[in-house]
Coordinates of C-alpha atoms in Angstrom, one line a residue:
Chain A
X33 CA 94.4 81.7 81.1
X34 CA 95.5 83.1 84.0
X35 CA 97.1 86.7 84.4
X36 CA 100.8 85.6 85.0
X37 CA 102.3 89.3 86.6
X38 CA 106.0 89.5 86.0
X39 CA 105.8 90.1 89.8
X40 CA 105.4 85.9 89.8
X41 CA 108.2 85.6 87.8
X42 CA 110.5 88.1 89.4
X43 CA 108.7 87.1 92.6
X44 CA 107.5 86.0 95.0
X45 CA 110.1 88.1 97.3
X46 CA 110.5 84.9 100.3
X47 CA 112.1 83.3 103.3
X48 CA 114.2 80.2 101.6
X49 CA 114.8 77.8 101.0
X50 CA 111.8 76.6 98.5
X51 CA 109.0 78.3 96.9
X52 CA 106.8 75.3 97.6
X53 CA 107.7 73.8 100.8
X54 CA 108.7 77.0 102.4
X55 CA 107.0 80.5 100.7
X56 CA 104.1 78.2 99.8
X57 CA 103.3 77.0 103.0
X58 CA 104.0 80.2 104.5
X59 CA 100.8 81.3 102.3
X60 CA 98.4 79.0 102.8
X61 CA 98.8 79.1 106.7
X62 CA 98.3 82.7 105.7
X63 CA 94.8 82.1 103.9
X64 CA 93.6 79.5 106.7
X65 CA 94.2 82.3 109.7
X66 CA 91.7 84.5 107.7
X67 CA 89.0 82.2 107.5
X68 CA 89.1 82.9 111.4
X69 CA 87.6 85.7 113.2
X70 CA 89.4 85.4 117.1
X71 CA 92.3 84.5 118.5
X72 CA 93.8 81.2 117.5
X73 CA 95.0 79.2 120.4
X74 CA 95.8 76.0 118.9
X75 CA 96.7 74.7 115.6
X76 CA 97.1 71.1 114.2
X77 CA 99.0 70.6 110.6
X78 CA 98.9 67.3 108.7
X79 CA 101.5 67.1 106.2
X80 CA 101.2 64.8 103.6
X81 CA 103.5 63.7 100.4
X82 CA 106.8 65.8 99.8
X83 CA 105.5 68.3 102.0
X84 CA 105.5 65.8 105.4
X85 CA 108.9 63.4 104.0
X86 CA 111.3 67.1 104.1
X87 CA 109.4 69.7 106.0
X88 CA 112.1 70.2 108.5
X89 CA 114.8 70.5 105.6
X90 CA 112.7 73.1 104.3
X91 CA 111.6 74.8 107.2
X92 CA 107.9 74.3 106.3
X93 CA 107.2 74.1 109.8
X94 CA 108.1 77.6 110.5
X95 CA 106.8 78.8 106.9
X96 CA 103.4 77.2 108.3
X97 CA 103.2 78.8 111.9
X98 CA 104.6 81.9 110.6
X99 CA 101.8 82.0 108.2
X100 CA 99.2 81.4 111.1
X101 CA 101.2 84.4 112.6
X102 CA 100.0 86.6 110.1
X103 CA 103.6 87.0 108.5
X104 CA 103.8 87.3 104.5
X105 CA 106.3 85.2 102.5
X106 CA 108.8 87.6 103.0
X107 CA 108.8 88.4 106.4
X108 CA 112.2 87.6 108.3
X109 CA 110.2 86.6 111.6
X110 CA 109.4 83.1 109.4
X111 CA 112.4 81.7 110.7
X112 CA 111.9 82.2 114.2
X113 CA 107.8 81.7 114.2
X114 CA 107.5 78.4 116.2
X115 CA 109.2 80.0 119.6
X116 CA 107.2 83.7 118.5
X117 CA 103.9 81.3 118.7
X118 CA 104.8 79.9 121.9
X119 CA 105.5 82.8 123.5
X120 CA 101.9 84.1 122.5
X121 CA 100.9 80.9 124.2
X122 CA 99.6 79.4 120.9
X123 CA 99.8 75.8 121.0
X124 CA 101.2 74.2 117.5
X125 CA 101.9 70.6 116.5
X126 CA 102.4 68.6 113.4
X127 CA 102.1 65.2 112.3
X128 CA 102.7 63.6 109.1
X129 CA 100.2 60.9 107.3
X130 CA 102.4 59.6 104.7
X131 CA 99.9 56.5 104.4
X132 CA 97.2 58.4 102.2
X133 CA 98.7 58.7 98.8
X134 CA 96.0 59.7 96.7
X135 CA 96.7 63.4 97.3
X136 CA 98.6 66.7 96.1
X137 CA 102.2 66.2 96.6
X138 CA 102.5 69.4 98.9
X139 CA 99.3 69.1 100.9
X140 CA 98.4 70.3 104.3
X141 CA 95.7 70.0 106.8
X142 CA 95.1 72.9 109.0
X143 CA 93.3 72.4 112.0
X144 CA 92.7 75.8 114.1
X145 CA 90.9 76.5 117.4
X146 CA 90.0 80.0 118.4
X147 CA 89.9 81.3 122.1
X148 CA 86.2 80.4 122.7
X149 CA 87.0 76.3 121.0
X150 CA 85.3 76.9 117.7
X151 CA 87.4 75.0 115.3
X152 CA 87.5 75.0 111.8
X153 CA 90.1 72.3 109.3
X154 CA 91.3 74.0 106.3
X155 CA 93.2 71.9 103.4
X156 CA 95.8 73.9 101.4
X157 CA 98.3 73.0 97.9
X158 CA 101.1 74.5 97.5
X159 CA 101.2 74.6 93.9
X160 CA 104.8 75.5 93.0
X161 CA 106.2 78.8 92.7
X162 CA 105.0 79.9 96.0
X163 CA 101.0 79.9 94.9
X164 CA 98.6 77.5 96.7
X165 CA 94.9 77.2 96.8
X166 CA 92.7 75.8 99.6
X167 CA 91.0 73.2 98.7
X168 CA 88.5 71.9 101.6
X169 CA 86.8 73.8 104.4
X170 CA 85.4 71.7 107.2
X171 CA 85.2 68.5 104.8
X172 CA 83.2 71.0 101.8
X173 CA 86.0 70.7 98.5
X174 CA 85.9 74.2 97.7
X175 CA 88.9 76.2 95.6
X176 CA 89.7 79.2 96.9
X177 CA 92.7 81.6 95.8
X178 CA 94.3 85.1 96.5
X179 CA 94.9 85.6 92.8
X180 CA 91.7 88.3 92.7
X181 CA 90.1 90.6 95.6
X182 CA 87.8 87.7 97.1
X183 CA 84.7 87.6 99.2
X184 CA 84.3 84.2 100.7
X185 CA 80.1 83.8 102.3
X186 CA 79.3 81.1 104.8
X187 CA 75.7 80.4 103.9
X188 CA 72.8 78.0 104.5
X189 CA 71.9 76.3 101.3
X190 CA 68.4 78.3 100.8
X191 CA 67.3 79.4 97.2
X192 CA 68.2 83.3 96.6
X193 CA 71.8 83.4 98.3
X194 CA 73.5 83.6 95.5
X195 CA 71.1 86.4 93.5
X196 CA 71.8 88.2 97.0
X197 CA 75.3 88.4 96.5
X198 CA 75.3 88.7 93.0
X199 CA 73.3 91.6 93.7
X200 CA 75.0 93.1 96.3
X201 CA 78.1 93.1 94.5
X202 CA 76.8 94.8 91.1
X203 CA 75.2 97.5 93.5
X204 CA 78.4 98.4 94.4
X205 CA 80.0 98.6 90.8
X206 CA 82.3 95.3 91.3
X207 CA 82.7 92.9 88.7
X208 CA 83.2 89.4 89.5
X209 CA 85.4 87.3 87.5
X210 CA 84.3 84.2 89.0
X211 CA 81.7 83.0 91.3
X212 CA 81.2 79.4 92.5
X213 CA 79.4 77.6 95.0
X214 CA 80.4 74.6 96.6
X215 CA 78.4 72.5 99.1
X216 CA 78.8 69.1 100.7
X217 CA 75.5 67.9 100.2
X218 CA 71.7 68.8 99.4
X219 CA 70.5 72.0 102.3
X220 CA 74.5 71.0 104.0
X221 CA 77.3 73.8 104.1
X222 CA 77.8 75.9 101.8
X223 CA 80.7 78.3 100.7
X224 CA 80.2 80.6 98.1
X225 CA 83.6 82.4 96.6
X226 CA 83.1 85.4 94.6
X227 CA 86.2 86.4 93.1
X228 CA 86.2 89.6 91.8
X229 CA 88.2 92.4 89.9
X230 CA 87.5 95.3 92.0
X231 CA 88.3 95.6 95.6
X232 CA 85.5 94.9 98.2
X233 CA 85.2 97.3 100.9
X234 CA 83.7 95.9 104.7
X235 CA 80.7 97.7 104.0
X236 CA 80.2 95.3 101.1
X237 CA 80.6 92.4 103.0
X238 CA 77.6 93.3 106.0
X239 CA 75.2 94.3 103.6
X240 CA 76.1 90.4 101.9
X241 CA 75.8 89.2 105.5
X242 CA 72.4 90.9 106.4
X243 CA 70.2 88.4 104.2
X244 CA 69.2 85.7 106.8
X245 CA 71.0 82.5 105.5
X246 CA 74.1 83.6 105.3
X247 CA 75.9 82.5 108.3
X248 CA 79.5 84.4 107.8
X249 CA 81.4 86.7 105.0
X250 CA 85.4 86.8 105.1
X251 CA 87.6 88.8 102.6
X252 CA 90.6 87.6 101.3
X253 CA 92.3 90.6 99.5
X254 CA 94.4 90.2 96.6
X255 CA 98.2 91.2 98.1
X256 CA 100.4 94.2 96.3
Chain B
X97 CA 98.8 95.1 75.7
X98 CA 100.0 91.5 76.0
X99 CA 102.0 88.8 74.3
X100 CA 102.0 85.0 74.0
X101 CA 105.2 84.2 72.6
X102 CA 108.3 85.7 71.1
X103 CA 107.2 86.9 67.8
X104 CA 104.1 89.0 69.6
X105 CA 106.6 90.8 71.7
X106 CA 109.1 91.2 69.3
X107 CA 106.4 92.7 66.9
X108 CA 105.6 94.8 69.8
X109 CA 108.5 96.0 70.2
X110 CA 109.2 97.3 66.6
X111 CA 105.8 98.9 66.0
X112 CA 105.7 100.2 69.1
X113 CA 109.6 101.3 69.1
X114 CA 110.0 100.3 72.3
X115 CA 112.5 98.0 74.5
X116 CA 111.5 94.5 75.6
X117 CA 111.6 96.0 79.2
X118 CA 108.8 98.7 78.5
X119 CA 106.5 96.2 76.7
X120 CA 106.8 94.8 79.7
X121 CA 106.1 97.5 82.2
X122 CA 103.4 98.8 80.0
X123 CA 102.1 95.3 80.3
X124 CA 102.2 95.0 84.2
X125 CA 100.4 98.6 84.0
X126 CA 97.7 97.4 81.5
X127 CA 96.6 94.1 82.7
X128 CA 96.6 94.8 87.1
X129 CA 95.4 97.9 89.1
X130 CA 98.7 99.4 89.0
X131 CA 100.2 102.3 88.5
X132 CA 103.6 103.0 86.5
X133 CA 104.8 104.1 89.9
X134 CA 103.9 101.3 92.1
X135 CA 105.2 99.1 89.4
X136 CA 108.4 100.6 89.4
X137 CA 108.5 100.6 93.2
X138 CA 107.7 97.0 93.4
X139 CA 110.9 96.0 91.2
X140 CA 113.0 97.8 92.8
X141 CA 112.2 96.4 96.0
X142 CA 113.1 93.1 94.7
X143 CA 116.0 94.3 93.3
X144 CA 117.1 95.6 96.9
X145 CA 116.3 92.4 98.5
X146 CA 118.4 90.8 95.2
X147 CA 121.7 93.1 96.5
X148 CA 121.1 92.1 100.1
X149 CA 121.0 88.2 99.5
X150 CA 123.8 88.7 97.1
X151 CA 126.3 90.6 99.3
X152 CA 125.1 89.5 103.0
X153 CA 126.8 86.4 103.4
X154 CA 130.4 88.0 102.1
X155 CA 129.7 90.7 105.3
X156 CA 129.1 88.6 107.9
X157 CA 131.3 85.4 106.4
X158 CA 130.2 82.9 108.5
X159 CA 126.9 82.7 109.5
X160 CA 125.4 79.4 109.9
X161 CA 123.5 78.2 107.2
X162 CA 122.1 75.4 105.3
X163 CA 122.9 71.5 106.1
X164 CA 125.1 71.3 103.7
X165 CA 126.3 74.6 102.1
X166 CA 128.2 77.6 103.5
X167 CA 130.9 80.0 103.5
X168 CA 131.7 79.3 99.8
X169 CA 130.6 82.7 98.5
X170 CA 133.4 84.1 101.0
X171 CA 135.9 81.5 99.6
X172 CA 135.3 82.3 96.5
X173 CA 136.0 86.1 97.3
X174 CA 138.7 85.6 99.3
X175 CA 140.6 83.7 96.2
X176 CA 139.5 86.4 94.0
X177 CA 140.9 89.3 96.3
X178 CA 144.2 87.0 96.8
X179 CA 144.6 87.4 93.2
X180 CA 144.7 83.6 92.0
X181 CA 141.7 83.4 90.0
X182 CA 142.6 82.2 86.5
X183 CA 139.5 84.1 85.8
X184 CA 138.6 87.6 85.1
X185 CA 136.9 89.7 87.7
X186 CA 133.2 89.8 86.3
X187 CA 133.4 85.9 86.1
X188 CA 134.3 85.7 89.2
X189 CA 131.9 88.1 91.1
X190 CA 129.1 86.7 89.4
X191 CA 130.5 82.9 90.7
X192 CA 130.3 84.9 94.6
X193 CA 127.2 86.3 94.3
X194 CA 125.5 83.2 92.8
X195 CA 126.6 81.4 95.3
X196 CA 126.2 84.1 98.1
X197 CA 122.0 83.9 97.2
X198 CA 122.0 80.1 97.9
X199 CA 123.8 80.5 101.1
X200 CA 120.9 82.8 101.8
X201 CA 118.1 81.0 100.7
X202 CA 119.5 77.7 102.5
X203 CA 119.7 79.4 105.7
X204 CA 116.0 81.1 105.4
X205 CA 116.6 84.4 104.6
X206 CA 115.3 86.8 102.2
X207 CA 115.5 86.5 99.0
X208 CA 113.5 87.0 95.3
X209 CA 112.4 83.3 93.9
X210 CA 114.0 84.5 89.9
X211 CA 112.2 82.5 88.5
X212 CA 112.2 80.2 91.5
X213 CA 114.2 80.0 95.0
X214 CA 116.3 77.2 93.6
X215 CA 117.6 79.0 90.9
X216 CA 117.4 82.7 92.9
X217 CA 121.4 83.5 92.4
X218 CA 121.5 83.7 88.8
X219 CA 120.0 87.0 87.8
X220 CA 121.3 88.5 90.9
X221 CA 125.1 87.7 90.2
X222 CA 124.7 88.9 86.3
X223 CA 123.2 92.4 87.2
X224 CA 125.7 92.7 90.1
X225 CA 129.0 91.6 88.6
X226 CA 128.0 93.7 85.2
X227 CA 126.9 96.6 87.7
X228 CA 130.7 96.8 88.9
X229 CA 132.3 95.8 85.5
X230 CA 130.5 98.5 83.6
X231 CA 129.0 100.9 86.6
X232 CA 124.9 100.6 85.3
X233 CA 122.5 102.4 86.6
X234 CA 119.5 101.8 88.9
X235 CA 117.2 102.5 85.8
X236 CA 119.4 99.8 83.1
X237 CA 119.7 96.9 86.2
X238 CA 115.4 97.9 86.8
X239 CA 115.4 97.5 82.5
X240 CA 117.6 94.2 83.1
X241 CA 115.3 92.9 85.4
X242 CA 111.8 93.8 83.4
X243 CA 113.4 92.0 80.6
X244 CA 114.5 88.7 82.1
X245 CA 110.8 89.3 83.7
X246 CA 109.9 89.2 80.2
X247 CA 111.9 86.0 79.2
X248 CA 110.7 84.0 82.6
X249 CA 107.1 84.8 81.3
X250 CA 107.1 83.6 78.4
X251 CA 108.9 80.3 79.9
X252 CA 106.5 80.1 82.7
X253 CA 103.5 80.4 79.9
X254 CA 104.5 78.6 77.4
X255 CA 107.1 75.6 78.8
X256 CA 107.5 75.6 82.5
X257 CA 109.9 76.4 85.3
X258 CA 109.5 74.4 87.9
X259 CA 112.3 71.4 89.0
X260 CA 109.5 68.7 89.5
X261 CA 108.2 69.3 86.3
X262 CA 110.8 70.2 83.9
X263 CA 113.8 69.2 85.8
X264 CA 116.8 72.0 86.6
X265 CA 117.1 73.2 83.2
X266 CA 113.2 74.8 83.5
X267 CA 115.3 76.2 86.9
X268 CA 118.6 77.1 85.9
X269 CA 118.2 77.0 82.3
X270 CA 114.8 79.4 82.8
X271 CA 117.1 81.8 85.1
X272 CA 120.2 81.6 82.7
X273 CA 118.2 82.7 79.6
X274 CA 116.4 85.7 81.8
X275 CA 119.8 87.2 82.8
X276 CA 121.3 86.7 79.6
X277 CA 118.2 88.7 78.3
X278 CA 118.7 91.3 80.9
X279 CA 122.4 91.5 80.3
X280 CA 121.8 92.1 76.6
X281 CA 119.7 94.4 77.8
X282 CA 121.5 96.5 79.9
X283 CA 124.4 96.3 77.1
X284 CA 122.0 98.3 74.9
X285 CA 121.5 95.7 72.6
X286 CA 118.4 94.9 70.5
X287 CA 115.4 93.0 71.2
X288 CA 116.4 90.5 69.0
X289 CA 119.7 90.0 70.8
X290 CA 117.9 89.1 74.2
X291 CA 116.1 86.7 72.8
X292 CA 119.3 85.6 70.7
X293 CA 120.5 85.4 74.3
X294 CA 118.0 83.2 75.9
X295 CA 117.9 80.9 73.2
X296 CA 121.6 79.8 73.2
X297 CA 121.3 80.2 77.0
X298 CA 118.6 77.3 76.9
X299 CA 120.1 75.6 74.2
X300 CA 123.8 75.5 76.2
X301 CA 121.6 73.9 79.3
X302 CA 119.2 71.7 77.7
X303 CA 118.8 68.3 79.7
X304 CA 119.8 69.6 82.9
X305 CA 118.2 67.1 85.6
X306 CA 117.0 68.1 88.9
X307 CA 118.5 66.0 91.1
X308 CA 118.4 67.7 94.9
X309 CA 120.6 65.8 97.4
X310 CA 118.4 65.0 100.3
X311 CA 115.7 67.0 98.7
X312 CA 117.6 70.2 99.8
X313 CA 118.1 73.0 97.9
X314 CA 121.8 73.2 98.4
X315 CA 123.7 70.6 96.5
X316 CA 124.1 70.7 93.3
X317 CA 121.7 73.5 93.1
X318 CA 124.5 76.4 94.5
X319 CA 127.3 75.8 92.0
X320 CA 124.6 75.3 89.3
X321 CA 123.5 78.8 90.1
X322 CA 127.2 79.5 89.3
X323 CA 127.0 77.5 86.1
X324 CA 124.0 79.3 85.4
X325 CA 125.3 82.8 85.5
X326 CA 128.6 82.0 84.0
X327 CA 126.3 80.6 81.2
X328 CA 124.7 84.0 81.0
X329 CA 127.8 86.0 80.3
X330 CA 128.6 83.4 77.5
X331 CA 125.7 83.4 75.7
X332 CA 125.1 87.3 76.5
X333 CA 128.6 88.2 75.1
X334 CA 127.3 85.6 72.1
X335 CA 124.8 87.8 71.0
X336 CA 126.1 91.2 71.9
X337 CA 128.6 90.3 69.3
X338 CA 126.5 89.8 66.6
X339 CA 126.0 85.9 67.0
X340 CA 122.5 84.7 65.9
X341 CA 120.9 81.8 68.1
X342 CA 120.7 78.9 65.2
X343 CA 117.2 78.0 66.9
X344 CA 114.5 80.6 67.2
X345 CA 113.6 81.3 71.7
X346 CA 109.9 79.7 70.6
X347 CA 111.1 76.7 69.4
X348 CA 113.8 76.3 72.1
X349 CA 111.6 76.8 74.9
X350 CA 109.1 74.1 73.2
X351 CA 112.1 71.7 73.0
X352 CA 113.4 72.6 76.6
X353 CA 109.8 71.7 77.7
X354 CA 109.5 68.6 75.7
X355 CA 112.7 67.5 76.9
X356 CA 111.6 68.2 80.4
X357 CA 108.5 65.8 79.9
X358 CA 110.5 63.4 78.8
X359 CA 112.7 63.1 82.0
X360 CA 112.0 60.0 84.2
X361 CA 110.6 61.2 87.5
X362 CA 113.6 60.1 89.5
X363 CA 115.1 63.4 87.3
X364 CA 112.4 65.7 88.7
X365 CA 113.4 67.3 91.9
X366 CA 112.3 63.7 93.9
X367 CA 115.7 63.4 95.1
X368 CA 115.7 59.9 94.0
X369 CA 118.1 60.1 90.9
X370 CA 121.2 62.0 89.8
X371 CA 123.3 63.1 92.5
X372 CA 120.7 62.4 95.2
X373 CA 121.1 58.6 94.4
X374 CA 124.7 58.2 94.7
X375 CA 125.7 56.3 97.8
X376 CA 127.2 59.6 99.4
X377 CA 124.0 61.8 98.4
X378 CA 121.8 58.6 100.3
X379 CA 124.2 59.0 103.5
X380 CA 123.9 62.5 103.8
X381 CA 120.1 62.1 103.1
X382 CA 119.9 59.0 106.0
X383 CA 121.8 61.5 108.1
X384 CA 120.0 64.4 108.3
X385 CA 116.0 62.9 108.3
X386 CA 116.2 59.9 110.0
X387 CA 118.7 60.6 112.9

């Protein structure tokens, strides 16, 4: 079972009004930004279920573009994201599909463009309680968390990817607690996560992204 | 060092000779890369942004806040300085401060989800109103708050505290029993007593539906913050006194949850039943999303 802190009990510390529609939000736009190495320009947001019937109740529209922002679930600037975003010049709209029904309650799509048009669509759940999970990259159902130090790799889907970063990581003395690889199809994209219980230091991430198929490393550290 | 229910932590407490707070900080140390310090540091920044929420909205009175809620903390203050409350002063404070977080939390400000942001005023109000009834220190309100942190574990692990899948009593009733825990607590009473204190706290809630008008999280969930720390002192002052809880916390929180299960869906924070579904709570709800 998962670790529950009393920091999630007595926690999360967060802009109201809702710990799903607003803090939870807030986090998975969070998690999407970092899956991005440039500038974002442009961001699309699908709601669907609860999330897209009483976002603007909730403020999850400002939870989400504040998240994009880089703000945590406690930072005061939530409230006034959407006119901080436009003044970076970052262009943010949101449209609700409340015709597909066979989803997560609190589900969003996260479509983001970067400065040179590479785009990449990120699905998040807000779980409750202000934790979420991302749950497709680009189409590829993966499950990604910020519950342990993470080291999300990018790779082609070529036989020795995953001893390299198995290897890699128990050069460096980190222990992984879980390690899974998802991939939409035979030799298609693939995402290995590698969550572990030790921090991962940038040093450990180029030596994972010297081996030839792996196309991009990004680390999602575990907050407080 | 960890514990699944109750019993473990109770068992931990006594062989240990240690508080229900400690167990938990030791906990917390044990089980994360954290240090005692950063712990400590961590809690008390929550209970800084707990003081804020709670006292902000009587300072600046009338700042614009949710779509339905506001200025009732202040009303409720202004009754109690005026002198005619029927009720005694800690009562009271903790009704202002309860409903102070809310006000807060509607209008997107900071504030510490205890266990969750619906239910955010509750601990808040205890540890403030007993703060100025009985003048504790920062060390019993950080003990307080370790030991509803404690209670809201073993709620979040072994039943559940969440509106849509409990109803309000895994809200309110979760926070009620935490800060009658913590007030116990910061009374200097045993171990035994906090959890006394959650388990009539549950029992005294048990049923509650979650029933959001408009899907907000203003009405009824503000004045059931109130309710929920007025709860609190009752069932604190229950135990401090010597009163046993009838029903063991274990067996409460399996019934709270089981009752929760049992709740239609229209009772589970889907604004479709309860007060949401009364022809007023559909107005306000047509109102506000579909002008």
């Amino acid at each position: 079972m998962e670790y529950i802190s009393v920091f999630d009990v007595i926690g999360p510390n967060m802009i109201g009004p809702s710990s799903s529609h607003t803090a939870g939000a807030a986090r998975m736009a969070f998690l999407a930004r970092k899956l991005m190495h440039k500038q974002v320009v442009k961001v699309e947001f699908i709601l669907y279920g609860s999330c897209a019937r009483t976002y603007r109740g909730h403020g999850t529209d400002r939870a989400l573009a504040g998240g994009i922002l880089g703000f945590d679930t406690g930072d005061k600037r939530i409230r006034d994201s959407l006119e901080l975003a436009k003044q970076q010049g970052m262009e943010i709209t949101f449209r609700c599909n409340l015709d597909e029904t066979e989803i997560h309650p609190n589900t969003a799509d996260i479509k983001m463009t970067d400065e040179t048009g590479h785009t990449l669509t990120v699905r998040g759940e807000s779980l409750g309680g202000g934790k979420v999970r991302l749950t497709r990259i680009n189409g590829v159902t993966v499950e990604l968390t910020d519950e342990y130090c993470t080291l999300l790799v990018f790779h082609l889907d070529r036989p020795g990817v995953l001893a390299h970063i198995a290897d890699t990581l128990n050069h460096n003395h980190i222990n992984i607690a879980f390690l899974r690889l998802f991939r939409s199809e035979k030799g298609g994209e693939t995402y290995t996560v590698a969550e572990c219980d030790d921090p991962i230091a940038e040093e450990v991430c180029r030596q994972v992204a010297a081996h030839p198929a792996v196309l991009d490393t990004i680390l999602m550290e575990r907050e407080g | 060092m960890d514990f699944k229910n109750a019993e473990e932590l109770l068992a931990l407490c006594i062989e240990q000779h240690l508080s229900i707070a400690d167990v938990m900080r030791k906990r917390e140390v044990s089980n994360t890369s954290q240090s005692p310090e950063q712990v400590e540091h961590r809690m008390l920044q929550a209970l800084k942004i707990m003081y804020d929420a709670a006292h902000e909205p009587l300072e600046t009175g009338f700042r614009p806040v949710g779509h339905l809620i506001g200025k009732e903390a202040f009303r409720l203050e202004q009754r109690g300085i005026s002198g005619n409350s029927l009720l005694g002063n800690t009562l009271m404070k903790a009704m202002v401060y309860a409903q102070a977080v809310l006000e807060v939390n509607a209008s997107m400000g900071l504030i510490v989800a205890a266990p969750t942001a619906g239910s955010s005023g509750v601990i808040p109000a205890v540890l403030f109103a007993l703060q100025e009834a009985g003048g504790l220190t920062e060390k019993q309100l950080l003990d307080g708050l370790f030991t509803a942190g404690a209670i809201g574990y073993l709620l979040m692990r072994n039943a559940s505290v969440s509106g849509a899948e409990a109803g309000c009593q895994a809200e309110i009733g979760s926070a009620s029993a935490m800060a009658a825990a913590a007030m116990v607590a910061m009374q200097n009473g045993t171990a035994t007593q906090c959890l006394d204190a959650a388990s009539i706290a549950l029992s005294n809630l048990l049923g509650l539906v979650c029933d959001p008008v408009a899907g907000l999280v203003e009405v009824p969930c503000q004045s059931r913050n109130a309710l929920g720390a007025a709860n609190a002192l009752i069932c604190g002052e229950m135990a401090l006194s010597g009163i046993p809880a009838a029903i063991p916390f274990t067996e409460m929180a399996e019934a709270m949850y089981k009752v929760g299960k049992s709740l239609p869906e229209s009772l589970r924070e889907t604004a479709l039943g309860g007060c949401a579904a009364t022809c007023t709570g559909c107005a306000i709800r047509t109102r506000i999303f579909e002008q």
